[in-house]
Amino acid sequence: MKKKLDDFFKITERGSSISTELIGGATTFATMAYILAYMTWSMSAIPGINLTGVLICTALVTAAACLAMGLYSNTPICLAPVLVIPGLIAGWVADGTATYAQAFGIVAISGIVFILVSLFNLRELFARCLPKNLKIGLAASVGFLIARVGMNSCGLYAATESGLTYGDYHAKSTILGVIGIAICFVLTYVKFNINGREYKIRGALLIGIILTTIIGIPMGVTVLPESIFTIGGFSAIKDVAFQVDIFGALKLSFVPLIMMLLINDFFGTMGSGFALAGKANLLDEDGNFPAFGRVFLVDSCSTLVGSIFGISTVSCFAESASGIESGSRTGLSNVATSFLFLLCCFVSPLFLMIPGAATGAALVVVGISMLETVKDLDFEPIEFLPVAAMWLTTVYMSDYVGGIVIGMFVYMFINIFRALFERDKKYIPSLPVWVMTALMSLYYIF
């Protein structure tokens, strides 16, 4: 059995082990599990929605997507519903822009178009158009965003109407977040020297999340559930799933909404895919990702399946970096993550009790660890400027997709001016680069 797993997932070839992959999968799950609570909170804006059904459908779709990605692409890149999008969809339904069935028809159409783009290999053409330096810098860009999300979850800062402010450092949840960050840092980076050999703690982030959750119990931050079992889960699925209306979504007024979802999913997948692949050392010598075609196809199909189950756009989840930091290098870790999400269908309260301070602490460490990839960057000013623009946009706008767009614009302008002033045609961007940059501009239009 071990030999078959090793051969299928190429575990030894990628310098990993079965136990490392399983620990990495569990770590990724622990940092992703908040999506269950996030989805129910976001969709609660829809009048009469069955939130238990939302939770179960989210767990089922996420489990299926992670499993498909692991088996088909053999990468440790997990998928889940994209943040922000659920709130937008709930808003469309709540304000009467679209019916519930039409809203998910819009999601389904965006998924179908994405599948067509994937099947006709357009995704690899666009992916190869990204400059090598931007591809390498994407990991750090996502790292900045992950660390920021983690700091917010820990309560270190808060978003208000007037902008960002420091969090309440007297709050127990914030204190727990600081404790969690310290624990995760120590467990991740401490090394033991035994008989001349250095050893690291395996599953450091997972252990850190568990310890922080336990410490939060006497502090009153971790709230123990009355029951660990999901009540009335599967009977609630029918209230959420199988109501998609594709034909009802075929309206001109819905075209901007479809484009917004498609562009967000496409460039989000491209950005996260390259960033996570770079972190897992899965890029080739030219900075390309050989398995990208499979990643795109699974991603697009997952969005279509998600719409059928009343779940918003499904895409690559940056939190997969936590499992990669723990050692995940193959799709086996996704199988472990998938199993745990399936388990959530039965014992969701057990996982929902993990406080944001625990997962946030792990994400801060993961975000910082992703900055290690900058060592391969070309810091020559002209080559580095697009990367710097991408990073600044990500940090100040909390939008790494927008960061990619700005980075490409800067890259285009630099090369156009170089071609003009140096009178060298080699700097003129190729036609696919022009097309992709034009498409990227739609991100800010829609």
Coordinates of C-alpha atoms in Angstrom, one line a residue:
M1 CA 0.0 0.0 0.0
K2 CA 2.8 2.4 0.9
K3 CA 4.6 1.6 -2.3
K4 CA 1.5 2.3 -4.4
L5 CA 0.9 5.6 -2.6
D6 CA 4.5 6.6 -3.0
D7 CA 4.5 5.8 -6.7
F8 CA 1.2 7.4 -7.5
F9 CA 1.9 10.7 -5.6
K10 CA 5.7 10.7 -6.2
I11 CA 6.2 11.3 -2.5
T12 CA 9.8 10.2 -2.2
E13 CA 10.7 11.8 -5.5
R14 CA 9.6 15.2 -4.1
G15 CA 11.5 14.7 -0.9
S16 CA 8.5 14.0 1.4
S17 CA 6.9 11.2 3.3
I18 CA 3.4 9.8 3.9
S19 CA 3.3 11.0 7.5
T20 CA 4.6 14.5 6.4
E21 CA 1.8 14.7 3.8
L22 CA -0.9 13.7 6.2
I23 CA 0.3 16.2 8.8
G24 CA 0.5 18.9 6.1
G25 CA -3.1 18.1 5.0
A26 CA -4.4 18.4 8.6
T27 CA -2.5 21.7 9.0
T28 CA -4.1 23.1 5.9
F29 CA -7.5 22.0 7.1
A30 CA -7.0 23.7 10.4
T31 CA -6.2 27.0 8.8
M32 CA -9.1 26.6 6.2
A33 CA -11.8 25.4 8.6
Y34 CA -13.0 29.0 9.2
I35 CA -14.5 29.0 5.7
L36 CA -17.4 27.0 7.2
A37 CA -18.3 29.7 9.7
Y38 CA -17.5 32.5 7.1
M39 CA -19.9 31.0 4.5
T40 CA -22.8 30.7 7.0
W41 CA -22.2 34.3 8.2
S42 CA -22.0 35.7 4.7
M43 CA -25.1 33.8 3.4
S44 CA -27.1 34.7 6.4
A45 CA -28.1 38.0 4.6
I46 CA -30.4 35.9 2.4
P47 CA -33.9 35.8 4.0
G48 CA -34.9 32.3 5.1
I49 CA -31.6 30.6 4.2
N50 CA -30.9 27.3 5.9
L51 CA -27.5 28.0 7.4
T52 CA -27.0 24.3 8.4
G53 CA -27.5 23.4 4.8
V54 CA -24.9 26.1 3.8
L55 CA -22.4 24.7 6.2
I56 CA -22.9 21.1 5.0
C57 CA -22.8 22.0 1.3
T58 CA -19.6 24.1 1.9
A59 CA -17.9 21.2 3.6
L60 CA -19.0 18.7 0.8
V61 CA -18.0 21.0 -2.1
T62 CA -14.6 21.8 -0.5
A63 CA -13.9 18.2 0.3
A64 CA -14.7 17.2 -3.3
A65 CA -12.6 20.0 -4.8
C66 CA -9.6 19.2 -2.6
L67 CA -9.8 15.5 -3.4
A68 CA -10.1 16.1 -7.2
M69 CA -7.1 18.5 -7.1
G70 CA -5.0 16.1 -5.1
L71 CA -5.7 13.1 -7.4
Y72 CA -5.7 14.9 -10.7
S73 CA -3.0 17.5 -10.4
N74 CA -0.9 15.9 -7.6
T75 CA -0.3 19.2 -5.9
P76 CA -0.8 20.3 -2.3
I77 CA -3.1 23.2 -3.5
C78 CA -6.5 23.1 -1.8
L79 CA -9.7 24.8 -2.9
A80 CA -12.6 26.5 -1.1
P81 CA -15.2 29.2 -1.7
V82 CA -13.5 32.6 -2.5
L83 CA -13.8 35.2 0.3
V84 CA -16.0 38.3 -0.3
I85 CA -17.9 36.6 -3.2
P86 CA -20.5 34.9 -0.9
G87 CA -21.3 38.3 0.6
L88 CA -21.8 39.8 -2.9
I89 CA -24.1 36.9 -4.0
A90 CA -26.1 37.2 -0.8
G91 CA -26.5 40.9 -1.5
W92 CA -27.7 40.3 -5.0
V93 CA -30.5 38.1 -3.6
A94 CA -31.3 40.3 -0.6
D95 CA -31.6 43.5 -2.7
G96 CA -33.6 41.8 -5.5
T97 CA -30.9 42.1 -8.2
A98 CA -31.4 38.4 -8.8
T99 CA -33.3 35.5 -7.4
Y100 CA -31.5 32.8 -5.4
A101 CA -31.6 30.4 -8.4
Q102 CA -30.4 33.1 -10.8
A103 CA -27.6 34.2 -8.5
F104 CA -26.1 30.7 -8.7
G105 CA -26.9 30.5 -12.4
I106 CA -24.5 33.4 -12.7
V107 CA -21.9 31.5 -10.8
A108 CA -22.5 28.4 -13.0
I109 CA -22.1 30.4 -16.2
S110 CA -18.8 31.9 -15.0
G111 CA -17.7 28.3 -14.2
I112 CA -18.7 27.0 -17.6
V113 CA -16.8 29.8 -19.4
F114 CA -13.8 29.1 -17.2
I115 CA -13.9 25.4 -18.1
L116 CA -13.9 26.3 -21.8
V117 CA -10.9 28.6 -21.3
S118 CA -9.2 25.7 -19.6
L119 CA -10.0 23.1 -22.2
F120 CA -8.7 25.2 -25.1
N121 CA -5.4 25.8 -23.3
L122 CA -5.8 29.5 -23.1
R123 CA -5.0 29.5 -19.4
E124 CA -1.4 28.2 -20.1
L125 CA -0.9 30.8 -22.8
F126 CA -1.8 33.6 -20.4
A127 CA 0.1 32.0 -17.5
R128 CA 3.3 31.9 -19.6
C129 CA 2.9 35.6 -20.4
L130 CA 3.6 36.6 -16.8
P131 CA 7.2 37.8 -16.5
K132 CA 9.4 35.3 -14.6
N133 CA 10.1 37.9 -11.9
L134 CA 6.4 38.4 -11.3
K135 CA 5.8 34.7 -11.0
I136 CA 8.5 34.3 -8.4
G137 CA 7.4 37.5 -6.5
L138 CA 3.8 36.2 -6.3
A139 CA 4.6 33.9 -3.4
A140 CA 5.7 36.9 -1.3
S141 CA 2.7 38.9 -2.5
V142 CA 0.4 36.2 -1.2
G143 CA 2.5 35.9 1.9
F144 CA 1.9 39.6 2.7
L145 CA -1.9 39.1 2.3
I146 CA -1.9 35.9 4.4
A147 CA 0.0 37.5 7.2
R148 CA -2.4 40.5 7.1
V149 CA -5.4 38.2 7.3
G150 CA -3.7 36.4 10.2
M151 CA -3.1 39.6 12.1
N152 CA -6.7 40.6 11.6
S153 CA -7.9 37.3 13.0
C154 CA -5.6 37.7 16.0
G155 CA -7.1 41.1 16.7
L156 CA -3.8 42.9 16.2
Y157 CA -5.5 45.5 14.0
A158 CA -9.1 46.3 13.0
A159 CA -10.8 47.8 10.0
T160 CA -13.0 50.8 10.7
E161 CA -14.9 53.4 8.7
S162 CA -11.9 55.7 9.1
G163 CA -9.4 53.1 8.0
L164 CA -7.2 50.6 9.8
T165 CA -6.5 51.0 13.5
Y166 CA -4.7 49.0 16.2
G167 CA -6.8 46.3 17.8
D168 CA -7.8 46.1 21.4
Y169 CA -4.6 44.7 23.1
H170 CA -6.5 44.3 26.4
A171 CA -9.0 41.9 24.8
K172 CA -8.5 38.3 25.8
S173 CA -8.8 37.2 22.1
T174 CA -6.0 39.5 21.1
I175 CA -3.8 38.3 24.0
L176 CA -4.5 34.8 22.9
G177 CA -3.5 35.7 19.3
V178 CA -0.1 37.1 20.5
I179 CA 0.5 33.9 22.6
G180 CA -0.5 31.8 19.5
I181 CA 2.0 33.7 17.3
A182 CA 4.8 33.1 19.8
I183 CA 3.9 29.4 20.1
C184 CA 3.8 28.9 16.3
F185 CA 7.1 30.8 15.8
V186 CA 8.9 28.8 18.4
L187 CA 7.6 25.4 17.2
T188 CA 8.2 26.3 13.5
Y189 CA 11.7 27.6 13.8
V190 CA 13.2 26.0 16.8
K191 CA 15.8 23.2 16.0
F192 CA 17.2 20.5 18.3
N193 CA 20.8 19.4 17.9
I194 CA 21.1 15.7 18.9
N195 CA 24.3 13.8 18.3
G196 CA 25.4 16.3 15.7
R197 CA 22.1 16.2 13.7
E198 CA 19.5 19.0 13.5
Y199 CA 15.8 18.1 14.0
K200 CA 12.7 20.3 13.5
I201 CA 9.3 19.7 15.1
R202 CA 7.0 18.0 12.6
G203 CA 3.5 19.4 12.3
A204 CA 4.6 22.5 14.2
L205 CA 1.7 24.7 12.9
L206 CA -0.9 22.0 13.6
I207 CA 0.5 21.6 17.1
G208 CA 0.5 25.4 17.5
I209 CA -3.2 25.7 16.5
I210 CA -4.2 22.9 18.9
L211 CA -2.2 24.4 21.8
T212 CA -3.6 27.9 21.2
T213 CA -7.1 26.5 21.1
I214 CA -6.6 24.7 24.4
I215 CA -5.1 27.7 26.1
G216 CA -8.1 29.7 24.9
I217 CA -10.5 27.5 27.0
P218 CA -9.6 28.9 30.5
M219 CA -9.3 32.4 29.0
G220 CA -12.9 32.2 27.8
V221 CA -12.0 32.7 24.1
T222 CA -12.4 29.1 23.0
V223 CA -16.1 28.2 23.5
L224 CA -16.8 24.5 24.0
P225 CA -19.9 23.3 22.0
E226 CA -22.8 21.7 23.8
S227 CA -22.5 18.8 21.3
I228 CA -19.8 17.9 18.8
F229 CA -22.3 16.4 16.4
T230 CA -24.0 18.3 13.5
I231 CA -27.7 18.3 14.0
G232 CA -30.1 18.0 11.0
G233 CA -27.3 18.4 8.5
F234 CA -28.1 16.3 5.5
S235 CA -31.8 17.0 5.5
A236 CA -31.0 20.7 5.2
I237 CA -29.0 20.2 1.9
K238 CA -32.1 20.3 -0.2
D239 CA -32.9 23.8 1.1
V240 CA -29.7 25.1 -0.4
A241 CA -28.6 22.9 -3.3
F242 CA -30.0 21.9 -6.7
Q243 CA -31.8 25.2 -7.3
V244 CA -29.5 26.7 -9.9
D245 CA -31.2 28.5 -12.9
I246 CA -28.7 28.9 -15.8
F247 CA -31.3 29.9 -18.3
G248 CA -32.7 32.5 -15.9
A249 CA -29.2 34.0 -15.6
L250 CA -28.9 34.6 -19.3
K251 CA -29.7 38.3 -19.2
L252 CA -27.6 41.2 -20.5
S253 CA -27.9 42.9 -17.1
F254 CA -26.0 40.0 -15.6
V255 CA -23.1 40.1 -18.0
P256 CA -21.0 42.4 -15.8
L257 CA -21.6 40.1 -12.8
I258 CA -20.5 37.1 -14.8
M259 CA -17.4 38.9 -16.0
M260 CA -16.5 40.0 -12.4
L261 CA -16.7 36.4 -11.1
L262 CA -14.8 35.0 -14.1
I263 CA -12.0 37.5 -14.0
N264 CA -11.7 37.2 -10.2
D265 CA -11.5 33.4 -10.4
F266 CA -9.1 33.3 -13.4
F267 CA -6.5 35.7 -12.1
G268 CA -7.0 34.6 -8.5
T269 CA -6.2 31.0 -9.5
M270 CA -3.3 32.1 -11.6
G271 CA -1.8 34.2 -8.7
S272 CA -2.4 31.6 -6.0
G273 CA -1.3 28.7 -8.2
F274 CA 2.0 30.3 -9.0
A275 CA 2.6 31.5 -5.4
L276 CA 1.8 28.1 -3.8
A277 CA 3.7 26.2 -6.5
G278 CA 6.7 28.4 -5.9
K279 CA 6.5 27.7 -2.2
A280 CA 6.3 24.0 -2.8
N281 CA 9.2 24.1 -5.3
L282 CA 7.0 22.9 -8.1
L283 CA 8.1 25.5 -10.7
D284 CA 10.6 24.6 -13.4
E285 CA 13.8 26.5 -14.2
D286 CA 11.8 29.1 -16.3
G287 CA 9.4 29.8 -13.5
N288 CA 6.6 27.9 -15.2
F289 CA 4.2 25.5 -13.4
P290 CA 4.0 22.2 -15.4
A291 CA 0.8 21.1 -13.6
F292 CA -1.0 24.4 -14.1
G293 CA -3.4 23.1 -16.8
R294 CA -4.7 20.5 -14.4
V295 CA -5.0 23.0 -11.6
F296 CA -7.1 25.3 -13.8
L297 CA -9.4 22.6 -15.0
V298 CA -10.1 21.3 -11.5
D299 CA -10.6 24.9 -10.3
S300 CA -13.1 25.7 -13.0
C301 CA -15.1 22.5 -12.6
S302 CA -15.2 23.0 -8.8
T303 CA -16.9 26.4 -9.4
L304 CA -19.6 24.7 -11.6
V305 CA -20.2 22.0 -9.0
G306 CA -20.3 24.6 -6.2
S307 CA -23.0 26.5 -8.0
I308 CA -25.2 23.4 -8.1
F309 CA -24.8 23.1 -4.3
G310 CA -25.6 26.7 -3.7
I311 CA -21.9 27.6 -3.1
S312 CA -20.1 30.6 -4.5
T313 CA -17.0 30.6 -6.7
V314 CA -14.5 28.0 -5.6
S315 CA -10.8 28.7 -6.2
C316 CA -7.3 27.9 -5.0
F317 CA -7.0 28.8 -1.3
A318 CA -3.9 30.7 -0.2
E319 CA -4.1 29.0 3.2
S320 CA -2.8 25.9 1.5
A321 CA 0.6 27.5 2.2
S322 CA 0.3 26.4 5.8
G323 CA 0.4 22.7 4.8
I324 CA 3.2 23.4 2.3
E325 CA 5.2 25.1 5.1
S326 CA 4.6 21.9 7.2
G327 CA 6.2 19.9 4.4
S328 CA 3.4 19.0 1.9
R329 CA 4.6 18.5 -1.6
T330 CA 2.1 16.2 -3.2
G331 CA -1.7 15.6 -3.7
L332 CA -1.8 13.2 -0.8
S333 CA -2.0 16.1 1.6
N334 CA -5.2 17.2 -0.2
V335 CA -6.7 13.8 0.4
A336 CA -6.2 14.3 4.1
T337 CA -7.7 17.8 4.0
S338 CA -10.7 16.4 2.0
F339 CA -11.3 13.7 4.6
L340 CA -11.3 16.2 7.4
F341 CA -13.8 18.4 5.6
L342 CA -16.1 15.4 5.1
L343 CA -15.8 14.7 8.8
C344 CA -17.0 18.2 9.4
C345 CA -20.4 17.2 8.0
F346 CA -20.9 15.0 11.0
V347 CA -19.0 16.9 13.8
S348 CA -18.8 20.5 12.6
P349 CA -19.1 22.1 16.1
L350 CA -15.8 20.4 17.0
F351 CA -14.0 22.3 14.3
L352 CA -15.9 25.5 14.5
M353 CA -14.8 26.0 18.1
I354 CA -11.2 26.7 16.9
P355 CA -10.8 30.5 17.6
G356 CA -9.7 32.9 15.0
A357 CA -6.7 33.7 17.2
A358 CA -5.4 30.1 16.7
T359 CA -5.7 30.0 13.0
G360 CA -4.6 33.6 12.7
A361 CA -1.4 32.9 14.6
A362 CA -0.5 30.1 12.1
L363 CA -1.3 32.3 9.1
V364 CA 1.0 35.1 10.4
V365 CA 3.9 32.6 10.5
V366 CA 3.0 31.1 7.1
G367 CA 2.8 34.5 5.5
I368 CA 6.3 35.4 6.8
S369 CA 7.7 32.0 5.7
M370 CA 6.5 32.7 2.1
L371 CA 8.9 35.7 1.9
E372 CA 11.7 33.2 1.7
T373 CA 11.1 32.9 -2.1
V374 CA 12.4 36.4 -2.7
K375 CA 15.9 35.0 -2.7
D376 CA 15.4 34.0 -6.3
L377 CA 14.2 37.4 -7.5
D378 CA 16.1 39.6 -9.9
F379 CA 16.5 42.9 -7.9
E380 CA 17.9 44.8 -10.8
P381 CA 15.8 48.0 -10.6
I382 CA 14.0 47.7 -14.0
E383 CA 13.2 44.0 -13.4
F384 CA 12.2 44.5 -9.8
L385 CA 9.9 47.6 -10.2
P386 CA 6.8 45.6 -11.4
V387 CA 7.2 43.2 -8.4
A388 CA 7.5 46.2 -6.0
A389 CA 4.3 47.7 -7.5
M390 CA 2.5 44.3 -7.1
W391 CA 3.6 44.1 -3.5
L392 CA 2.6 47.6 -2.6
T393 CA -0.9 47.1 -4.1
T394 CA -1.3 43.9 -2.2
V395 CA -0.3 45.4 1.1
Y396 CA -2.2 48.6 1.0
M397 CA -5.3 47.4 -0.9
S398 CA -5.3 43.9 0.6
D399 CA -5.9 42.6 -2.9
Y400 CA -3.3 40.3 -4.5
V401 CA -5.3 39.9 -7.7
G402 CA -5.3 43.7 -8.1
G403 CA -1.6 43.5 -7.3
I404 CA -1.0 41.2 -10.3
V405 CA -2.9 43.6 -12.6
I406 CA -0.9 46.7 -11.4
G407 CA 2.4 44.7 -11.7
M408 CA 1.6 43.8 -15.3
F409 CA 0.7 47.4 -16.2
V410 CA 4.0 48.6 -14.8
Y411 CA 5.8 45.8 -16.7
M412 CA 4.1 46.9 -19.9
F413 CA 4.9 50.6 -19.5
I414 CA 8.6 49.9 -18.7
N415 CA 9.1 47.7 -21.7
I416 CA 7.3 50.0 -24.0
F417 CA 9.5 52.9 -22.9
R418 CA 12.6 50.8 -23.2
A419 CA 11.7 49.9 -26.7
L420 CA 11.1 53.5 -27.6
F421 CA 14.2 55.0 -25.9
E422 CA 16.7 52.2 -26.5
R423 CA 15.2 51.6 -30.0
D424 CA 15.3 47.9 -29.5
K425 CA 12.4 45.8 -30.7
K426 CA 13.2 42.9 -28.3
Y427 CA 11.5 44.9 -25.5
I428 CA 8.2 45.2 -27.3
P429 CA 5.7 42.9 -25.5
S430 CA 4.3 40.0 -27.5
L431 CA 0.7 39.9 -28.6
P432 CA -0.5 37.5 -25.9
V433 CA 1.0 39.9 -23.3
W434 CA -1.0 42.8 -24.8
V435 CA -4.2 40.7 -24.8
M436 CA -3.7 39.5 -21.2
T437 CA -3.0 43.1 -20.0
A438 CA -6.2 44.3 -21.8
L439 CA -8.2 41.6 -20.1
M440 CA -6.7 42.4 -16.7
S441 CA -7.9 46.0 -17.1
L442 CA -11.5 44.5 -16.9
Y443 CA -10.7 43.6 -13.3
Y444 CA -11.0 47.2 -12.3
I445 CA -14.0 47.9 -14.7
F446 CA -16.2 45.0 -13.4

